[in-house]
Amino acid sequence: MRALVFTGPGKAEVQEVPEPVAAAGQVVVEVERAGVCGTDVELFSGEMSYLHSGRSSYPLRPGHEWSGVVTALGAGVDESWRGRRVTGDTMIACGRCRRCLGGRHHVCAEMRELGIADGLPGALAEKLAFPAAYLHALPDTVDATAGALVEPGGNAERSVTAAALAAGERLLVLGTGTIGLLSAMIARSRGIETHLLGHHLGFARELGFTGVWSRDSLPDLAWDAVIDATNGPEMPGLAVRLVEPGRRVVCIGLSGTPSTIDTRDVVLKDVTAVGILGASGGLGAVVRAYAQGLVDPRPLVAAVAGLDDVAGVLAGHRPAGAGDGPKILVDPRR
């Protein structure tokens, strides 16, 4: 089968690789859609920290945002999975340790990350072997495109939940990329007054948001929570300065250099700062939100590319005819 392989920094090629076989407890999925995200860009460029710590190495097969149909079952897998459209958790853990048993498998010391860390080939391929215990079934109302946006949606869902806001309260989301926009869409679906600060303001307005601001135009309002979904090292500090005393700042974005927060601001304002790693705890909730029509992530997709186009996308080239949305999806069968 065909699969995208990173062979070194800045080097990506589509290779013929052996088709996966479902081992015990696994399924084989025919991938319908896979997303390209910032983590993939960092793995491609060589900037990803895992490449320097030894957690990841080349050659590497990327892809952790995906949807597809189960075509084969390994020993011990329930027959009901066959033929179902699914997506899955990126974080694959041991299932035995104190963290896993306490509901924190996404921070398991033995946790492996699909398409990111060594040992689990990713979904930018025609087929994928995947552990059945980490599958999430997609209802018929969630198509392949929305299914591939469940993983980023899970990150956004966890971020909005961590902000701990009630309907009618005011949220400021820093960043108008995929995670920032999905966070805003999920918050809006909960009756939260949602504002965005970022650069791609016109597209955010097309999504129906009226509280869309640049740094220069941001109004002096009481922000009951702030979500930082940017990669700017100065933005977490800005979030702490902007948020109302006694409320929450949620950090989902990561910068390439260390961010700085003045802990005097945190202490003297009695601010709670929450970090979000991964989508695991939000996947089920976001599948339900998509299925019920509370959130429709599909307008975020600018284009659907083929595997041969991915290297160019990772290098910053948008496919011909791409729309204004921040997300590029891939149909590996093309």
PDB file of N, CA and C in Angstrom, residues 185-253:
ATOM      1  N   MET A 185     -16.345  27.461  18.489  1.00  0.00           N
ATOM      2  CA  MET A 185     -17.603  26.858  18.026  1.00  0.00           C
ATOM      3  C   MET A 185     -18.245  26.015  19.128  1.00  0.00           C
ATOM      4  N   ILE A 186     -17.419  25.278  19.859  1.00  0.00           N
ATOM      5  CA  ILE A 186     -17.950  24.463  20.953  1.00  0.00           C
ATOM      6  C   ILE A 186     -18.476  25.359  22.070  1.00  0.00           C
ATOM      7  N   ALA A 187     -17.736  26.401  22.404  1.00  0.00           N
ATOM      8  CA  ALA A 187     -18.196  27.327  23.454  1.00  0.00           C
ATOM      9  C   ALA A 187     -19.509  27.983  23.051  1.00  0.00           C
ATOM     10  N   ARG A 188     -19.599  28.411  21.811  1.00  0.00           N
ATOM     11  CA  ARG A 188     -20.838  29.049  21.332  1.00  0.00           C
ATOM     12  C   ARG A 188     -22.019  28.091  21.439  1.00  0.00           C
ATOM     13  N   SER A 189     -21.782  26.803  21.151  1.00  0.00           N
ATOM     14  CA  SER A 189     -22.868  25.827  21.235  1.00  0.00           C
ATOM     15  C   SER A 189     -23.374  25.642  22.656  1.00  0.00           C
ATOM     16  N   ARG A 190     -22.597  26.067  23.634  1.00  0.00           N
ATOM     17  CA  ARG A 190     -22.977  25.957  25.043  1.00  0.00           C
ATOM     18  C   ARG A 190     -23.557  27.257  25.585  1.00  0.00           C
ATOM     19  N   GLY A 191     -23.806  28.217  24.729  1.00  0.00           N
ATOM     20  CA  GLY A 191     -24.393  29.469  25.172  1.00  0.00           C
ATOM     21  C   GLY A 191     -23.411  30.435  25.794  1.00  0.00           C
ATOM     22  N   ILE A 192     -22.126  30.211  25.588  1.00  0.00           N
ATOM     23  CA  ILE A 192     -21.088  31.096  26.126  1.00  0.00           C
ATOM     24  C   ILE A 192     -20.854  32.238  25.140  1.00  0.00           C
ATOM     25  N   GLU A 193     -20.752  33.456  25.631  1.00  0.00           N
ATOM     26  CA  GLU A 193     -20.424  34.606  24.778  1.00  0.00           C
ATOM     27  C   GLU A 193     -18.960  34.482  24.357  1.00  0.00           C
ATOM     28  N   THR A 194     -18.735  34.265  23.066  1.00  0.00           N
ATOM     29  CA  THR A 194     -17.414  33.860  22.610  1.00  0.00           C
ATOM     30  C   THR A 194     -16.787  34.915  21.716  1.00  0.00           C
ATOM     31  N   HIS A 195     -15.546  35.270  22.039  1.00  0.00           N
ATOM     32  CA  HIS A 195     -14.762  36.227  21.264  1.00  0.00           C
ATOM     33  C   HIS A 195     -13.458  35.566  20.833  1.00  0.00           C
ATOM     34  N   LEU A 196     -12.889  36.060  19.734  1.00  0.00           N
ATOM     35  CA  LEU A 196     -11.624  35.536  19.222  1.00  0.00           C
ATOM     36  C   LEU A 196     -10.647  36.678  18.987  1.00  0.00           C
ATOM     37  N   LEU A 197      -9.389  36.419  19.291  1.00  0.00           N
ATOM     38  CA  LEU A 197      -8.308  37.344  18.962  1.00  0.00           C
ATOM     39  C   LEU A 197      -7.336  36.595  18.062  1.00  0.00           C
ATOM     40  N   GLY A 198      -7.034  37.161  16.896  1.00  0.00           N
ATOM     41  CA  GLY A 198      -6.138  36.454  15.991  1.00  0.00           C
ATOM     42  C   GLY A 198      -5.849  37.248  14.746  1.00  0.00           C
ATOM     43  N   HIS A 199      -5.469  36.519  13.690  1.00  0.00           N
ATOM     44  CA  HIS A 199      -5.042  37.160  12.446  1.00  0.00           C
ATOM     45  C   HIS A 199      -6.048  36.951  11.311  1.00  0.00           C
ATOM     46  N   HIS A 200      -6.635  35.757  11.203  1.00  0.00           N
ATOM     47  CA  HIS A 200      -7.532  35.455  10.079  1.00  0.00           C
ATOM     48  C   HIS A 200      -8.966  35.822  10.479  1.00  0.00           C
ATOM     49  N   LEU A 201      -9.190  37.098  10.594  1.00  0.00           N
ATOM     50  CA  LEU A 201     -10.437  37.581  11.180  1.00  0.00           C
ATOM     51  C   LEU A 201     -11.622  37.423  10.236  1.00  0.00           C
ATOM     52  N   GLY A 202     -11.379  37.587   8.939  1.00  0.00           N
ATOM     53  CA  GLY A 202     -12.474  37.489   7.988  1.00  0.00           C
ATOM     54  C   GLY A 202     -13.122  36.119   7.997  1.00  0.00           C
ATOM     55  N   PHE A 203     -12.311  35.054   8.061  1.00  0.00           N
ATOM     56  CA  PHE A 203     -12.877  33.715   8.067  1.00  0.00           C
ATOM     57  C   PHE A 203     -13.663  33.473   9.353  1.00  0.00           C
ATOM     58  N   ALA A 204     -13.156  33.952  10.474  1.00  0.00           N
ATOM     59  CA  ALA A 204     -13.886  33.794  11.738  1.00  0.00           C
ATOM     60  C   ALA A 204     -15.250  34.483  11.654  1.00  0.00           C
ATOM     61  N   ARG A 205     -15.304  35.633  10.997  1.00  0.00           N
ATOM     62  CA  ARG A 205     -16.597  36.310  10.823  1.00  0.00           C
ATOM     63  C   ARG A 205     -17.516  35.503   9.920  1.00  0.00           C
ATOM     64  N   GLU A 206     -16.958  34.844   8.901  1.00  0.00           N
ATOM     65  CA  GLU A 206     -17.773  33.989   8.031  1.00  0.00           C
ATOM     66  C   GLU A 206     -18.432  32.858   8.820  1.00  0.00           C
ATOM     67  N   LEU A 207     -17.799  32.435   9.895  1.00  0.00           N
ATOM     68  CA  LEU A 207     -18.360  31.392  10.745  1.00  0.00           C
ATOM     69  C   LEU A 207     -19.433  31.933  11.700  1.00  0.00           C
ATOM     70  N   GLY A 208     -19.697  33.232  11.626  1.00  0.00           N
ATOM     71  CA  GLY A 208     -20.764  33.816  12.421  1.00  0.00           C
ATOM     72  C   GLY A 208     -20.319  34.475  13.709  1.00  0.00           C
ATOM     73  N   PHE A 209     -19.016  34.627  13.917  1.00  0.00           N
ATOM     74  CA  PHE A 209     -18.533  35.274  15.132  1.00  0.00           C
ATOM     75  C   PHE A 209     -18.431  36.781  14.894  1.00  0.00           C
ATOM     76  N   THR A 210     -19.026  37.550  15.788  1.00  0.00           N
ATOM     77  CA  THR A 210     -18.979  39.004  15.664  1.00  0.00           C
ATOM     78  C   THR A 210     -17.914  39.610  16.579  1.00  0.00           C
ATOM     79  N   GLY A 211     -17.586  38.933  17.661  1.00  0.00           N
ATOM     80  CA  GLY A 211     -16.545  39.414  18.566  1.00  0.00           C
ATOM     81  C   GLY A 211     -15.191  38.907  18.118  1.00  0.00           C
ATOM     82  N   VAL A 212     -14.662  39.489  17.052  1.00  0.00           N
ATOM     83  CA  VAL A 212     -13.404  39.057  16.436  1.00  0.00           C
ATOM     84  C   VAL A 212     -12.462  40.247  16.420  1.00  0.00           C
ATOM     85  N   TRP A 213     -11.293  40.083  17.054  1.00  0.00           N
ATOM     86  CA  TRP A 213     -10.455  41.242  17.342  1.00  0.00           C
ATOM     87  C   TRP A 213      -8.990  40.995  16.991  1.00  0.00           C
ATOM     88  N   SER A 214      -8.293  42.085  16.688  1.00  0.00           N
ATOM     89  CA  SER A 214      -6.837  42.096  16.640  1.00  0.00           C
ATOM     90  C   SER A 214      -6.323  42.607  17.982  1.00  0.00           C
ATOM     91  N   ARG A 215      -5.021  42.549  18.177  1.00  0.00           N
ATOM     92  CA  ARG A 215      -4.471  43.056  19.445  1.00  0.00           C
ATOM     93  C   ARG A 215      -4.815  44.534  19.627  1.00  0.00           C
ATOM     94  N   ASP A 216      -4.785  45.282  18.535  1.00  0.00           N
ATOM     95  CA  ASP A 216      -5.024  46.722  18.632  1.00  0.00           C
ATOM     96  C   ASP A 216      -6.485  47.055  18.885  1.00  0.00           C
ATOM     97  N   SER A 217      -7.398  46.181  18.413  1.00  0.00           N
ATOM     98  CA  SER A 217      -8.823  46.515  18.527  1.00  0.00           C
ATOM     99  C   SER A 217      -9.516  45.829  19.696  1.00  0.00           C
ATOM    100  N   LEU A 218      -8.812  44.983  20.443  1.00  0.00           N
ATOM    101  CA  LEU A 218      -9.441  44.225  21.529  1.00  0.00           C
ATOM    102  C   LEU A 218     -10.075  45.164  22.556  1.00  0.00           C
ATOM    103  N   PRO A 219     -11.368  45.007  22.815  1.00  0.00           N
ATOM    104  CA  PRO A 219     -12.030  45.910  23.769  1.00  0.00           C
ATOM    105  C   PRO A 219     -11.671  45.564  25.214  1.00  0.00           C
ATOM    106  N   ASP A 220     -11.844  46.531  26.058  1.00  0.00           N
ATOM    107  CA  ASP A 220     -11.565  46.362  27.485  1.00  0.00           C
ATOM    108  C   ASP A 220     -12.804  45.771  28.160  1.00  0.00           C
ATOM    109  N   LEU A 221     -12.957  44.443  28.045  1.00  0.00           N
ATOM    110  CA  LEU A 221     -14.094  43.741  28.628  1.00  0.00           C
ATOM    111  C   LEU A 221     -13.617  42.807  29.727  1.00  0.00           C
ATOM    112  N   ALA A 222     -14.557  42.365  30.545  1.00  0.00           N
ATOM    113  CA  ALA A 222     -14.241  41.393  31.593  1.00  0.00           C
ATOM    114  C   ALA A 222     -14.258  40.000  30.956  1.00  0.00           C
ATOM    115  N   TRP A 223     -13.092  39.362  30.873  1.00  0.00           N
ATOM    116  CA  TRP A 223     -12.979  38.038  30.257  1.00  0.00           C
ATOM    117  C   TRP A 223     -13.045  36.989  31.354  1.00  0.00           C
ATOM    118  N   ASP A 224     -14.127  36.222  31.383  1.00  0.00           N
ATOM    119  CA  ASP A 224     -14.327  35.242  32.446  1.00  0.00           C
ATOM    120  C   ASP A 224     -13.412  34.035  32.314  1.00  0.00           C
ATOM    121  N   ALA A 225     -12.893  33.795  31.119  1.00  0.00           N
ATOM    122  CA  ALA A 225     -11.868  32.782  30.895  1.00  0.00           C
ATOM    123  C   ALA A 225     -11.160  33.134  29.599  1.00  0.00           C
ATOM    124  N   VAL A 226      -9.900  32.697  29.483  1.00  0.00           N
ATOM    125  CA  VAL A 226      -9.122  32.894  28.256  1.00  0.00           C
ATOM    126  C   VAL A 226      -8.487  31.558  27.893  1.00  0.00           C
ATOM    127  N   ILE A 227      -8.673  31.152  26.632  1.00  0.00           N
ATOM    128  CA  ILE A 227      -8.005  29.963  26.089  1.00  0.00           C
ATOM    129  C   ILE A 227      -6.908  30.430  25.149  1.00  0.00           C
ATOM    130  N   ASP A 228      -5.679  29.977  25.395  1.00  0.00           N
ATOM    131  CA  ASP A 228      -4.574  30.297  24.499  1.00  0.00           C
ATOM    132  C   ASP A 228      -4.366  29.123  23.547  1.00  0.00           C
ATOM    133  N   ALA A 229      -4.751  29.320  22.281  1.00  0.00           N
ATOM    134  CA  ALA A 229      -4.578  28.295  21.255  1.00  0.00           C
ATOM    135  C   ALA A 229      -3.612  28.787  20.187  1.00  0.00           C
ATOM    136  N   THR A 230      -2.560  29.482  20.618  1.00  0.00           N
ATOM    137  CA  THR A 230      -1.563  30.037  19.703  1.00  0.00           C
ATOM    138  C   THR A 230      -0.219  29.358  19.934  1.00  0.00           C
ATOM    139  N   ASN A 231       0.774  29.749  19.126  1.00  0.00           N
ATOM    140  CA  ASN A 231       2.145  29.297  19.354  1.00  0.00           C
ATOM    141  C   ASN A 231       3.062  30.456  19.703  1.00  0.00           C
ATOM    142  N   GLY A 232       2.465  31.550  20.166  1.00  0.00           N
ATOM    143  CA  GLY A 232       3.261  32.718  20.536  1.00  0.00           C
ATOM    144  C   GLY A 232       3.770  32.619  21.960  1.00  0.00           C
ATOM    145  N   PRO A 233       5.058  32.725  22.198  1.00  0.00           N
ATOM    146  CA  PRO A 233       5.584  32.576  23.559  1.00  0.00           C
ATOM    147  C   PRO A 233       5.097  33.635  24.529  1.00  0.00           C
ATOM    148  N   GLU A 234       4.640  34.768  24.015  1.00  0.00           N
ATOM    149  CA  GLU A 234       4.162  35.831  24.887  1.00  0.00           C
ATOM    150  C   GLU A 234       2.676  35.708  25.231  1.00  0.00           C
ATOM    151  N   MET A 235       1.971  34.810  24.568  1.00  0.00           N
ATOM    152  CA  MET A 235       0.515  34.780  24.699  1.00  0.00           C
ATOM    153  C   MET A 235       0.000  34.219  26.030  1.00  0.00           C
ATOM    154  N   PRO A 236       0.611  33.204  26.624  1.00  0.00           N
ATOM    155  CA  PRO A 236       0.123  32.790  27.948  1.00  0.00           C
ATOM    156  C   PRO A 236       0.192  33.913  28.975  1.00  0.00           C
ATOM    157  N   GLY A 237       1.247  34.709  28.918  1.00  0.00           N
ATOM    158  CA  GLY A 237       1.340  35.845  29.831  1.00  0.00           C
ATOM    159  C   GLY A 237       0.241  36.860  29.575  1.00  0.00           C
ATOM    160  N   LEU A 238      -0.056  37.098  28.301  1.00  0.00           N
ATOM    161  CA  LEU A 238      -1.151  38.001  27.961  1.00  0.00           C
ATOM    162  C   LEU A 238      -2.475  37.459  28.481  1.00  0.00           C
ATOM    163  N   ALA A 239      -2.683  36.155  28.341  1.00  0.00           N
ATOM    164  CA  ALA A 239      -3.922  35.536  28.819  1.00  0.00           C
ATOM    165  C   ALA A 239      -4.109  35.771  30.310  1.00  0.00           C
ATOM    166  N   VAL A 240      -3.038  35.616  31.083  1.00  0.00           N
ATOM    167  CA  VAL A 240      -3.123  35.826  32.531  1.00  0.00           C
ATOM    168  C   VAL A 240      -3.442  37.275  32.841  1.00  0.00           C
ATOM    169  N   ARG A 241      -2.870  38.190  32.086  1.00  0.00           N
ATOM    170  CA  ARG A 241      -3.135  39.611  32.339  1.00  0.00           C
ATOM    171  C   ARG A 241      -4.572  39.982  31.986  1.00  0.00           C
ATOM    172  N   LEU A 242      -5.139  39.339  30.973  1.00  0.00           N
ATOM    173  CA  LEU A 242      -6.477  39.696  30.511  1.00  0.00           C
ATOM    174  C   LEU A 242      -7.599  39.086  31.333  1.00  0.00           C
ATOM    175  N   VAL A 243      -7.394  37.892  31.871  1.00  0.00           N
ATOM    176  CA  VAL A 243      -8.490  37.161  32.496  1.00  0.00           C
ATOM    177  C   VAL A 243      -8.928  37.839  33.796  1.00  0.00           C
ATOM    178  N   GLU A 244     -10.209  37.688  34.097  1.00  0.00           N
ATOM    179  CA  GLU A 244     -10.758  38.215  35.340  1.00  0.00           C
ATOM    180  C   GLU A 244     -10.107  37.547  36.554  1.00  0.00           C
ATOM    181  N   PRO A 245      -9.905  38.276  37.648  1.00  0.00           N
ATOM    182  CA  PRO A 245      -9.385  37.657  38.870  1.00  0.00           C
ATOM    183  C   PRO A 245     -10.260  36.490  39.320  1.00  0.00           C
ATOM    184  N   GLY A 246      -9.605  35.459  39.794  1.00  0.00           N
ATOM    185  CA  GLY A 246     -10.314  34.299  40.309  1.00  0.00           C
ATOM    186  C   GLY A 246     -10.833  33.360  39.237  1.00  0.00           C
ATOM    187  N   ARG A 247     -10.479  33.584  37.968  1.00  0.00           N
ATOM    188  CA  ARG A 247     -10.990  32.747  36.885  1.00  0.00           C
ATOM    189  C   ARG A 247      -9.854  31.932  36.251  1.00  0.00           C
ATOM    190  N   ARG A 248     -10.081  31.419  35.054  1.00  0.00           N
ATOM    191  CA  ARG A 248      -9.178  30.419  34.495  1.00  0.00           C
ATOM    192  C   ARG A 248      -8.564  30.834  33.157  1.00  0.00           C
ATOM    193  N   VAL A 249      -7.297  30.438  33.013  1.00  0.00           N
ATOM    194  CA  VAL A 249      -6.587  30.486  31.744  1.00  0.00           C
ATOM    195  C   VAL A 249      -6.305  29.045  31.335  1.00  0.00           C
ATOM    196  N   VAL A 250      -6.594  28.710  30.087  1.00  0.00           N
ATOM    197  CA  VAL A 250      -6.381  27.359  29.568  1.00  0.00           C
ATOM    198  C   VAL A 250      -5.341  27.438  28.462  1.00  0.00           C
ATOM    199  N   CYS A 251      -4.293  26.633  28.588  1.00  0.00           N
ATOM    200  CA  CYS A 251      -3.214  26.622  27.596  1.00  0.00           C
ATOM    201  C   CYS A 251      -3.272  25.328  26.790  1.00  0.00           C
ATOM    202  N   ILE A 252      -3.583  25.448  25.496  1.00  0.00           N
ATOM    203  CA  ILE A 252      -3.593  24.314  24.589  1.00  0.00           C
ATOM    204  C   ILE A 252      -2.521  24.478  23.512  1.00  0.00           C
ATOM    205  N   GLY A 253      -2.112  25.718  23.244  1.00  0.00           N
ATOM    206  CA  GLY A 253      -1.076  25.964  22.252  1.00  0.00           C
ATOM    207  C   GLY A 253       0.318  25.763  22.832  1.00  0.00           C
TER     208      GLY A 253
END
